[in-house]
Amino acid sequence: MNEQLRAISELDRVIHEPGRLMIVALLAGVKECDFLFLLNETRMSRGNLSTHLTKLETAGYVEIEKTYRGKVPMTLLRLTRPGRKALDEYRKGLMAAF
Amino acid sequence: MNEQLRAISELDRVIHEPGRLMIVALLAGVKECDFLFLLNETRMSRGNLSTHLTKLETAGYVEIEKTYRGKVPMTLLRLTRPGRKALDEYRKGLMAAF
DNA sequence: GCAGACTAGTTTTCTACACAAACTAGTTTT
DNA sequence: AAAACTAGTTTGTGTAGAAAACTAGTCTGC
């Protein structure tokens, strides 16, 4: 079996999902942002964004900090070091495949 | 919203699934092959390979020809022109994103 | 000062799909 | 002629993604 193909079948599914790939790619560029920023950039529904973020958190790829902007709740997101690494690996896998 | 991200959310899900991406990438390189060749190259289960192929056929991306090698059934697979195009578009979308 | 609208998300529900196990139709072997 | 093998397909099931419904709290108009 061909090496390029093996790379495809070994892609990280957590990152591979387009919704989450968008999130992770965005976070990789900004080092921190809030929920509403992601909501606006990705055009996902709130529920969707929330569950994808929870999944990324569970995977250890994203840190979720709940805080306030004045009296209004605000959720801050950051890519963790493992998250960064997972994205890099994913990129490498893709590039190897194509 | 950022253009690169839009490209990610618009990736063709039929192609995006790793199992099918492997199949399509392989078919793009050989122009015709049989079921067993794909089975061997991808290391998928037979059932899995079969359903992915049916899905690709339904999408119009792959042609399935059922024939015989002597008395033994043989299934030939080919990427269709739309299939080729879909793969190219998919590649473009990915490259735009990274 | 409280009723209703709004904000910022979370939880629940529903649908679809990937995967594997079981099955089928026919062939070869012993 | 039974058993084992080939080349797949169909069926069943658990998981996951998307949408809808819900929650907790804040702001605004009357």
PDB file of C-alpha atoms (C1' of nucleotides) in Angstrom:
ATOM      1  CA  MET A   1       0.000   0.000   0.000  1.00  0.00           C
ATOM      2  CA  ASN A   2       0.951   3.374  -1.121  1.00  0.00           C
ATOM      3  CA  GLU A   3       2.358   5.832   1.452  1.00  0.00           C
ATOM      4  CA  GLN A   4       0.303   8.827   0.449  1.00  0.00           C
ATOM      5  CA  LEU A   5      -2.860   6.849   1.026  1.00  0.00           C
ATOM      6  CA  ARG A   6      -1.783   5.692   4.418  1.00  0.00           C
ATOM      7  CA  ALA A   7      -1.398   9.364   5.336  1.00  0.00           C
ATOM      8  CA  ILE A   8      -5.015   9.977   4.377  1.00  0.00           C
ATOM      9  CA  SER A   9      -6.414   7.172   6.471  1.00  0.00           C
ATOM     10  CA  GLU A  10      -4.429   8.369   9.454  1.00  0.00           C
ATOM     11  CA  LEU A  11      -5.680  11.944   9.446  1.00  0.00           C
ATOM     12  CA  ASP A  12      -6.844  13.132  12.858  1.00  0.00           C
ATOM     13  CA  ARG A  13     -10.655  13.010  12.728  1.00  0.00           C
ATOM     14  CA  VAL A  14     -11.045  15.647  15.391  1.00  0.00           C
ATOM     15  CA  ILE A  15      -9.236  18.141  13.194  1.00  0.00           C
ATOM     16  CA  HIS A  16     -10.523  16.756   9.921  1.00  0.00           C
ATOM     17  CA  GLU A  17     -14.121  17.838  10.478  1.00  0.00           C
ATOM     18  CA  PRO A  18     -14.477  21.084   8.492  1.00  0.00           C
ATOM     19  CA  GLY A  19     -16.213  22.987  11.283  1.00  0.00           C
ATOM     20  CA  ARG A  20     -13.426  22.199  13.693  1.00  0.00           C
ATOM     21  CA  LEU A  21     -10.733  22.715  11.103  1.00  0.00           C
ATOM     22  CA  MET A  22     -12.014  26.247  10.649  1.00  0.00           C
ATOM     23  CA  ILE A  23     -11.945  26.863  14.370  1.00  0.00           C
ATOM     24  CA  VAL A  24      -8.474  25.477  14.838  1.00  0.00           C
ATOM     25  CA  ALA A  25      -7.093  27.301  11.808  1.00  0.00           C
ATOM     26  CA  LEU A  26      -8.551  30.541  13.111  1.00  0.00           C
ATOM     27  CA  LEU A  27      -7.222  30.053  16.609  1.00  0.00           C
ATOM     28  CA  ALA A  28      -3.806  29.254  15.187  1.00  0.00           C
ATOM     29  CA  GLY A  29      -3.755  32.754  13.725  1.00  0.00           C
ATOM     30  CA  VAL A  30      -4.970  34.795  16.661  1.00  0.00           C
ATOM     31  CA  LYS A  31      -3.759  33.051  19.835  1.00  0.00           C
ATOM     32  CA  GLU A  32      -6.948  34.103  21.643  1.00  0.00           C
ATOM     33  CA  CYS A  33     -10.463  35.157  20.735  1.00  0.00           C
ATOM     34  CA  ASP A  34     -13.994  34.989  22.047  1.00  0.00           C
ATOM     35  CA  PHE A  35     -16.985  32.866  21.150  1.00  0.00           C
ATOM     36  CA  LEU A  36     -18.704  35.631  19.222  1.00  0.00           C
ATOM     37  CA  PHE A  37     -15.693  36.238  17.062  1.00  0.00           C
ATOM     38  CA  LEU A  38     -15.650  32.582  16.055  1.00  0.00           C
ATOM     39  CA  LEU A  39     -19.389  32.663  15.547  1.00  0.00           C
ATOM     40  CA  ASN A  40     -19.022  35.542  13.145  1.00  0.00           C
ATOM     41  CA  GLU A  41     -16.028  34.201  11.275  1.00  0.00           C
ATOM     42  CA  THR A  42     -17.306  30.686  10.827  1.00  0.00           C
ATOM     43  CA  ARG A  43     -21.025  31.435  10.295  1.00  0.00           C
ATOM     44  CA  MET A  44     -21.901  28.352  12.290  1.00  0.00           C
ATOM     45  CA  SER A  45     -24.933  28.197  14.548  1.00  0.00           C
ATOM     46  CA  ARG A  46     -24.282  28.815  18.229  1.00  0.00           C
ATOM     47  CA  GLY A  47     -25.186  25.275  19.206  1.00  0.00           C
ATOM     48  CA  ASN A  48     -22.901  23.886  16.603  1.00  0.00           C
ATOM     49  CA  LEU A  49     -19.999  26.062  17.544  1.00  0.00           C
ATOM     50  CA  SER A  50     -20.490  25.198  21.188  1.00  0.00           C
ATOM     51  CA  THR A  51     -20.417  21.447  20.653  1.00  0.00           C
ATOM     52  CA  HIS A  52     -17.411  21.602  18.351  1.00  0.00           C
ATOM     53  CA  LEU A  53     -15.544  23.646  20.932  1.00  0.00           C
ATOM     54  CA  THR A  54     -16.440  21.169  23.654  1.00  0.00           C
ATOM     55  CA  LYS A  55     -15.129  18.392  21.455  1.00  0.00           C
ATOM     56  CA  LEU A  56     -11.895  20.261  20.850  1.00  0.00           C
ATOM     57  CA  GLU A  57     -11.597  20.898  24.567  1.00  0.00           C
ATOM     58  CA  THR A  58     -12.147  17.221  25.349  1.00  0.00           C
ATOM     59  CA  ALA A  59      -9.421  16.360  22.851  1.00  0.00           C
ATOM     60  CA  GLY A  60      -7.154  18.793  24.688  1.00  0.00           C
ATOM     61  CA  TYR A  61      -6.743  20.976  21.621  1.00  0.00           C
ATOM     62  CA  VAL A  62      -8.515  24.086  22.852  1.00  0.00           C
ATOM     63  CA  GLU A  63      -8.697  25.895  26.173  1.00  0.00           C
ATOM     64  CA  ILE A  64     -12.015  27.427  27.162  1.00  0.00           C
ATOM     65  CA  GLU A  65     -11.968  30.262  29.661  1.00  0.00           C
ATOM     66  CA  LYS A  66     -15.276  31.596  30.932  1.00  0.00           C
ATOM     67  CA  THR A  67     -15.142  35.180  32.057  1.00  0.00           C
ATOM     68  CA  TYR A  68     -17.055  38.452  31.789  1.00  0.00           C
ATOM     69  CA  ARG A  69     -16.943  41.558  29.690  1.00  0.00           C
ATOM     70  CA  GLY A  70     -18.498  43.909  32.225  1.00  0.00           C
ATOM     71  CA  LYS A  71     -21.568  41.990  33.345  1.00  0.00           C
ATOM     72  CA  VAL A  72     -21.934  40.072  30.141  1.00  0.00           C
ATOM     73  CA  PRO A  73     -20.647  36.520  29.993  1.00  0.00           C
ATOM     74  CA  MET A  74     -17.785  35.976  27.599  1.00  0.00           C
ATOM     75  CA  THR A  75     -16.019  32.820  26.561  1.00  0.00           C
ATOM     76  CA  LEU A  76     -12.373  32.986  25.549  1.00  0.00           C
ATOM     77  CA  LEU A  77     -10.771  30.335  23.364  1.00  0.00           C
ATOM     78  CA  ARG A  78      -7.160  29.462  22.883  1.00  0.00           C
ATOM     79  CA  LEU A  79      -5.364  26.742  20.974  1.00  0.00           C
ATOM     80  CA  THR A  80      -3.268  24.630  23.343  1.00  0.00           C
ATOM     81  CA  ARG A  81       0.185  23.399  22.530  1.00  0.00           C
ATOM     82  CA  PRO A  82      -1.114  19.909  21.717  1.00  0.00           C
ATOM     83  CA  GLY A  83      -3.749  21.568  19.555  1.00  0.00           C
ATOM     84  CA  ARG A  84      -1.107  23.425  17.631  1.00  0.00           C
ATOM     85  CA  LYS A  85       0.836  20.250  17.208  1.00  0.00           C
ATOM     86  CA  ALA A  86      -2.218  18.333  16.023  1.00  0.00           C
ATOM     87  CA  LEU A  87      -2.876  20.990  13.413  1.00  0.00           C
ATOM     88  CA  ASP A  88       0.715  20.842  12.212  1.00  0.00           C
ATOM     89  CA  GLU A  89       0.552  17.062  11.976  1.00  0.00           C
ATOM     90  CA  TYR A  90      -2.706  17.280  10.115  1.00  0.00           C
ATOM     91  CA  ARG A  91      -1.212  19.718   7.634  1.00  0.00           C
ATOM     92  CA  LYS A  92       1.774  17.479   7.136  1.00  0.00           C
ATOM     93  CA  GLY A  93      -0.483  14.483   6.524  1.00  0.00           C
ATOM     94  CA  LEU A  94      -2.451  16.383   3.930  1.00  0.00           C
ATOM     95  CA  MET A  95       0.589  17.662   2.172  1.00  0.00           C
ATOM     96  CA  ALA A  96       2.023  14.174   2.063  1.00  0.00           C
ATOM     97  CA  ALA A  97      -1.197  12.943   0.472  1.00  0.00           C
ATOM     98  CA  PHE A  98      -1.293  15.544  -2.282  1.00  0.00           C
TER      99      PHE A  98
ATOM    100  CA  MET B   1     -15.309  36.389   7.171  1.00  0.00           C
ATOM    101  CA  ASN B   2     -12.055  35.218   5.911  1.00  0.00           C
ATOM    102  CA  GLU B   3     -11.893  33.627   2.441  1.00  0.00           C
ATOM    103  CA  GLN B   4      -9.658  30.721   3.336  1.00  0.00           C
ATOM    104  CA  LEU B   5     -12.133  29.646   5.975  1.00  0.00           C
ATOM    105  CA  ARG B   6     -15.050  29.818   3.604  1.00  0.00           C
ATOM    106  CA  ALA B   7     -13.160  27.379   1.393  1.00  0.00           C
ATOM    107  CA  ILE B   8     -12.969  24.914   4.278  1.00  0.00           C
ATOM    108  CA  SER B   9     -16.664  24.991   5.057  1.00  0.00           C
ATOM    109  CA  GLU B  10     -17.477  24.415   1.399  1.00  0.00           C
ATOM    110  CA  LEU B  11     -15.395  21.282   0.945  1.00  0.00           C
ATOM    111  CA  ASP B  12     -17.295  18.464  -0.754  1.00  0.00           C
ATOM    112  CA  ARG B  13     -18.264  16.038   2.014  1.00  0.00           C
ATOM    113  CA  VAL B  14     -18.477  13.115  -0.350  1.00  0.00           C
ATOM    114  CA  ILE B  15     -14.805  13.531  -1.188  1.00  0.00           C
ATOM    115  CA  HIS B  16     -13.788  14.730   2.254  1.00  0.00           C
ATOM    116  CA  GLU B  17     -14.409  11.435   4.007  1.00  0.00           C
ATOM    117  CA  PRO B  18     -10.948   9.819   4.273  1.00  0.00           C
ATOM    118  CA  GLY B  19     -12.072   6.417   3.044  1.00  0.00           C
ATOM    119  CA  ARG B  20     -13.532   7.922  -0.094  1.00  0.00           C
ATOM    120  CA  LEU B  21     -10.682  10.360  -0.535  1.00  0.00           C
ATOM    121  CA  MET B  22      -8.338   7.389  -0.662  1.00  0.00           C
ATOM    122  CA  ILE B  23     -10.493   5.689  -3.267  1.00  0.00           C
ATOM    123  CA  VAL B  24     -10.836   8.759  -5.428  1.00  0.00           C
ATOM    124  CA  ALA B  25      -7.158   9.631  -5.181  1.00  0.00           C
ATOM    125  CA  LEU B  26      -6.257   6.092  -6.193  1.00  0.00           C
ATOM    126  CA  LEU B  27      -8.677   6.019  -9.097  1.00  0.00           C
ATOM    127  CA  ALA B  28      -7.320   9.353 -10.267  1.00  0.00           C
ATOM    128  CA  GLY B  29      -3.956   7.687 -10.678  1.00  0.00           C
ATOM    129  CA  VAL B  30      -4.924   4.485 -12.437  1.00  0.00           C
ATOM    130  CA  LYS B  31      -7.972   5.257 -14.585  1.00  0.00           C
ATOM    131  CA  GLU B  32      -9.371   1.771 -13.930  1.00  0.00           C
ATOM    132  CA  CYS B  33      -8.947  -0.945 -11.345  1.00  0.00           C
ATOM    133  CA  ASP B  34     -10.892  -3.719  -9.663  1.00  0.00           C
ATOM    134  CA  PHE B  35     -12.471  -4.048  -6.247  1.00  0.00           C
ATOM    135  CA  LEU B  36      -9.726  -6.268  -4.910  1.00  0.00           C
ATOM    136  CA  PHE B  37      -7.036  -3.834  -5.864  1.00  0.00           C
ATOM    137  CA  LEU B  38      -8.790  -1.090  -3.906  1.00  0.00           C
ATOM    138  CA  LEU B  39      -9.356  -3.490  -1.046  1.00  0.00           C
ATOM    139  CA  ASN B  40      -5.666  -4.228  -0.885  1.00  0.00           C
ATOM    140  CA  GLU B  41      -4.477  -0.650  -1.281  1.00  0.00           C
ATOM    141  CA  THR B  42      -6.871   0.917   1.203  1.00  0.00           C
ATOM    142  CA  ARG B  43      -6.968  -1.856   3.812  1.00  0.00           C
ATOM    143  CA  MET B  44     -10.650  -1.219   4.331  1.00  0.00           C
ATOM    144  CA  SER B  45     -13.111  -4.005   5.053  1.00  0.00           C
ATOM    145  CA  ARG B  46     -15.057  -5.307   2.070  1.00  0.00           C
ATOM    146  CA  GLY B  47     -18.359  -4.012   3.409  1.00  0.00           C
ATOM    147  CA  ASN B  48     -16.891  -0.621   3.974  1.00  0.00           C
ATOM    148  CA  LEU B  49     -15.311  -0.396   0.584  1.00  0.00           C
ATOM    149  CA  SER B  50     -18.556  -1.522  -1.024  1.00  0.00           C
ATOM    150  CA  THR B  51     -20.679   1.139   0.668  1.00  0.00           C
ATOM    151  CA  HIS B  52     -18.193   3.913  -0.047  1.00  0.00           C
ATOM    152  CA  LEU B  53     -18.137   2.906  -3.696  1.00  0.00           C
ATOM    153  CA  THR B  54     -21.913   2.907  -3.840  1.00  0.00           C
ATOM    154  CA  LYS B  55     -21.934   6.372  -2.342  1.00  0.00           C
ATOM    155  CA  LEU B  56     -19.411   7.589  -4.888  1.00  0.00           C
ATOM    156  CA  GLU B  57     -21.478   6.016  -7.642  1.00  0.00           C
ATOM    157  CA  THR B  58     -24.630   7.717  -6.369  1.00  0.00           C
ATOM    158  CA  ALA B  59     -22.791  11.020  -6.371  1.00  0.00           C
ATOM    159  CA  GLY B  60     -21.823  10.323  -9.976  1.00  0.00           C
ATOM    160  CA  TYR B  61     -18.117  10.324  -9.164  1.00  0.00           C
ATOM    161  CA  VAL B  62     -17.339   6.683  -9.876  1.00  0.00           C
ATOM    162  CA  GLU B  63     -18.479   4.197 -12.479  1.00  0.00           C
ATOM    163  CA  ILE B  64     -18.988   0.613 -11.388  1.00  0.00           C
ATOM    164  CA  GLU B  65     -18.822  -2.082 -14.023  1.00  0.00           C
ATOM    165  CA  LYS B  66     -19.659  -5.626 -13.043  1.00  0.00           C
ATOM    166  CA  THR B  67     -18.006  -8.259 -15.175  1.00  0.00           C
ATOM    167  CA  TYR B  68     -16.131 -11.551 -14.919  1.00  0.00           C
ATOM    168  CA  ARG B  69     -12.575 -12.705 -14.884  1.00  0.00           C
ATOM    169  CA  GLY B  70     -13.193 -16.174 -16.286  1.00  0.00           C
ATOM    170  CA  LYS B  71     -16.071 -17.414 -14.141  1.00  0.00           C
ATOM    171  CA  VAL B  72     -15.207 -15.299 -11.162  1.00  0.00           C
ATOM    172  CA  PRO B  73     -17.128 -12.055 -10.616  1.00  0.00           C
ATOM    173  CA  MET B  74     -15.066  -8.910 -10.888  1.00  0.00           C
ATOM    174  CA  THR B  75     -16.005  -5.318 -10.274  1.00  0.00           C
ATOM    175  CA  LEU B  76     -14.237  -2.603 -12.216  1.00  0.00           C
ATOM    176  CA  LEU B  77     -14.088   0.977 -10.967  1.00  0.00           C
ATOM    177  CA  ARG B  78     -13.389   4.151 -12.838  1.00  0.00           C
ATOM    178  CA  LEU B  79     -13.435   7.794 -11.864  1.00  0.00           C
ATOM    179  CA  THR B  80     -15.955   9.686 -13.992  1.00  0.00           C
ATOM    180  CA  ARG B  81     -15.313  13.121 -15.431  1.00  0.00           C
ATOM    181  CA  PRO B  82     -17.431  14.780 -12.699  1.00  0.00           C
ATOM    182  CA  GLY B  83     -15.505  12.718 -10.173  1.00  0.00           C
ATOM    183  CA  ARG B  84     -12.233  14.007 -11.502  1.00  0.00           C
ATOM    184  CA  LYS B  85     -13.566  17.517 -11.407  1.00  0.00           C
ATOM    185  CA  ALA B  86     -14.822  17.127  -7.844  1.00  0.00           C
ATOM    186  CA  LEU B  87     -11.390  15.939  -6.759  1.00  0.00           C
ATOM    187  CA  ASP B  88      -9.723  18.881  -8.451  1.00  0.00           C
ATOM    188  CA  GLU B  89     -12.129  21.293  -6.791  1.00  0.00           C
ATOM    189  CA  TYR B  90     -11.536  19.632  -3.461  1.00  0.00           C
ATOM    190  CA  ARG B  91      -7.788  19.984  -3.879  1.00  0.00           C
ATOM    191  CA  LYS B  92      -8.160  23.612  -4.810  1.00  0.00           C
ATOM    192  CA  GLY B  93     -10.311  24.274  -1.766  1.00  0.00           C
ATOM    193  CA  LEU B  94      -7.757  22.675   0.514  1.00  0.00           C
ATOM    194  CA  MET B  95      -4.854  24.499  -1.022  1.00  0.00           C
ATOM    195  CA  ALA B  96      -6.720  27.777  -0.678  1.00  0.00           C
ATOM    196  CA  ALA B  97      -7.224  27.059   3.009  1.00  0.00           C
ATOM    197  CA  PHE B  98      -3.588  26.324   3.812  1.00  0.00           C
TER     198      PHE B  98
ATOM    199  C1'  DG C   1     -39.988  48.059  38.956  1.00  0.00           C
ATOM    200  C1'  DC C   2     -41.338  44.548  36.198  1.00  0.00           C
ATOM    201  C1'  DA C   3     -42.619  42.562  31.488  1.00  0.00           C
ATOM    202  C1'  DG C   4     -40.699  41.654  27.517  1.00  0.00           C
ATOM    203  C1'  DA C   5     -36.776  41.546  24.524  1.00  0.00           C
ATOM    204  C1'  DC C   6     -32.082  40.552  24.081  1.00  0.00           C
ATOM    205  C1'  DT C   7     -27.377  38.274  24.913  1.00  0.00           C
ATOM    206  C1'  DA C   8     -24.365  34.442  25.266  1.00  0.00           C
ATOM    207  C1'  DG C   9     -24.138  30.353  25.261  1.00  0.00           C
ATOM    208  C1'  DT C  10     -25.640  24.954  26.592  1.00  0.00           C
ATOM    209  C1'  DT C  11     -28.425  20.904  26.311  1.00  0.00           C
ATOM    210  C1'  DT C  12     -31.439  17.985  23.949  1.00  0.00           C
ATOM    211  C1'  DT C  13     -33.378  15.906  19.923  1.00  0.00           C
ATOM    212  C1'  DC C  14     -33.160  14.183  15.417  1.00  0.00           C
ATOM    213  C1'  DT C  15     -31.169  12.522  11.396  1.00  0.00           C
ATOM    214  C1'  DA C  16     -27.480  10.512   8.754  1.00  0.00           C
ATOM    215  C1'  DC C  17     -23.590   8.019   8.151  1.00  0.00           C
ATOM    216  C1'  DA C  18     -19.379   5.190   8.834  1.00  0.00           C
ATOM    217  C1'  DC C  19     -18.180   0.793  10.190  1.00  0.00           C
ATOM    218  C1'  DA C  20     -18.456  -4.099  11.001  1.00  0.00           C
ATOM    219  C1'  DA C  21     -20.912  -8.365  11.095  1.00  0.00           C
ATOM    220  C1'  DA C  22     -23.785 -11.309   8.815  1.00  0.00           C
ATOM    221  C1'  DC C  23     -25.349 -12.836   4.576  1.00  0.00           C
ATOM    222  C1'  DT C  24     -25.552 -14.209  -0.605  1.00  0.00           C
ATOM    223  C1'  DA C  25     -24.434 -16.292  -4.942  1.00  0.00           C
ATOM    224  C1'  DG C  26     -21.578 -18.757  -7.160  1.00  0.00           C
ATOM    225  C1'  DT C  27     -16.918 -21.509  -7.769  1.00  0.00           C
ATOM    226  C1'  DT C  28     -13.285 -24.558  -6.600  1.00  0.00           C
ATOM    227  C1'  DT C  29     -11.347 -28.184  -3.997  1.00  0.00           C
ATOM    228  C1'  DT C  30     -11.171 -32.640  -1.836  1.00  0.00           C
TER     229       DT C  30
ATOM    230  C1'  DA D   1     -21.366 -33.754  -2.637  1.00  0.00           C
ATOM    231  C1'  DA D   2     -19.816 -31.349   1.186  1.00  0.00           C
ATOM    232  C1'  DA D   3     -16.753 -28.114   2.698  1.00  0.00           C
ATOM    233  C1'  DA D   4     -14.148 -24.182   1.896  1.00  0.00           C
ATOM    234  C1'  DC D   5     -13.263 -20.234  -0.693  1.00  0.00           C
ATOM    235  C1'  DT D   6     -14.155 -15.896  -3.660  1.00  0.00           C
ATOM    236  C1'  DA D   7     -16.183 -11.550  -4.421  1.00  0.00           C
ATOM    237  C1'  DG D   8     -18.762  -8.878  -3.067  1.00  0.00           C
ATOM    238  C1'  DT D   9     -23.809  -6.788  -0.816  1.00  0.00           C
ATOM    239  C1'  DT D  10     -27.088  -6.000   2.774  1.00  0.00           C
ATOM    240  C1'  DT D  11     -28.345  -5.216   7.369  1.00  0.00           C
ATOM    241  C1'  DG D  12     -27.769  -3.521  12.040  1.00  0.00           C
ATOM    242  C1'  DT D  13     -25.713  -0.374  15.363  1.00  0.00           C
ATOM    243  C1'  DG D  14     -23.281   3.187  17.659  1.00  0.00           C
ATOM    244  C1'  DT D  15     -21.566   7.725  17.066  1.00  0.00           C
ATOM    245  C1'  DA D  16     -21.533  12.306  15.524  1.00  0.00           C
ATOM    246  C1'  DG D  17     -22.995  16.554  13.363  1.00  0.00           C
ATOM    247  C1'  DA D  18     -26.780  19.934  12.756  1.00  0.00           C
ATOM    248  C1'  DA D  19     -30.836  22.161  14.291  1.00  0.00           C
ATOM    249  C1'  DA D  20     -34.173  23.211  17.757  1.00  0.00           C
ATOM    250  C1'  DA D  21     -35.251  24.084  22.279  1.00  0.00           C
ATOM    251  C1'  DC D  22     -33.758  25.637  26.568  1.00  0.00           C
ATOM    252  C1'  DT D  23     -31.199  28.402  30.368  1.00  0.00           C
ATOM    253  C1'  DA D  24     -29.288  32.120  33.015  1.00  0.00           C
ATOM    254  C1'  DG D  25     -28.709  36.475  33.259  1.00  0.00           C
ATOM    255  C1'  DT D  26     -28.912  41.589  31.429  1.00  0.00           C
ATOM    256  C1'  DC D  27     -30.975  45.545  29.389  1.00  0.00           C
ATOM    257  C1'  DT D  28     -34.895  48.522  27.863  1.00  0.00           C
ATOM    258  C1'  DG D  29     -39.351  50.658  27.655  1.00  0.00           C
ATOM    259  C1'  DC D  30     -43.451  51.882  30.022  1.00  0.00           C
TER     260       DC D  30
END
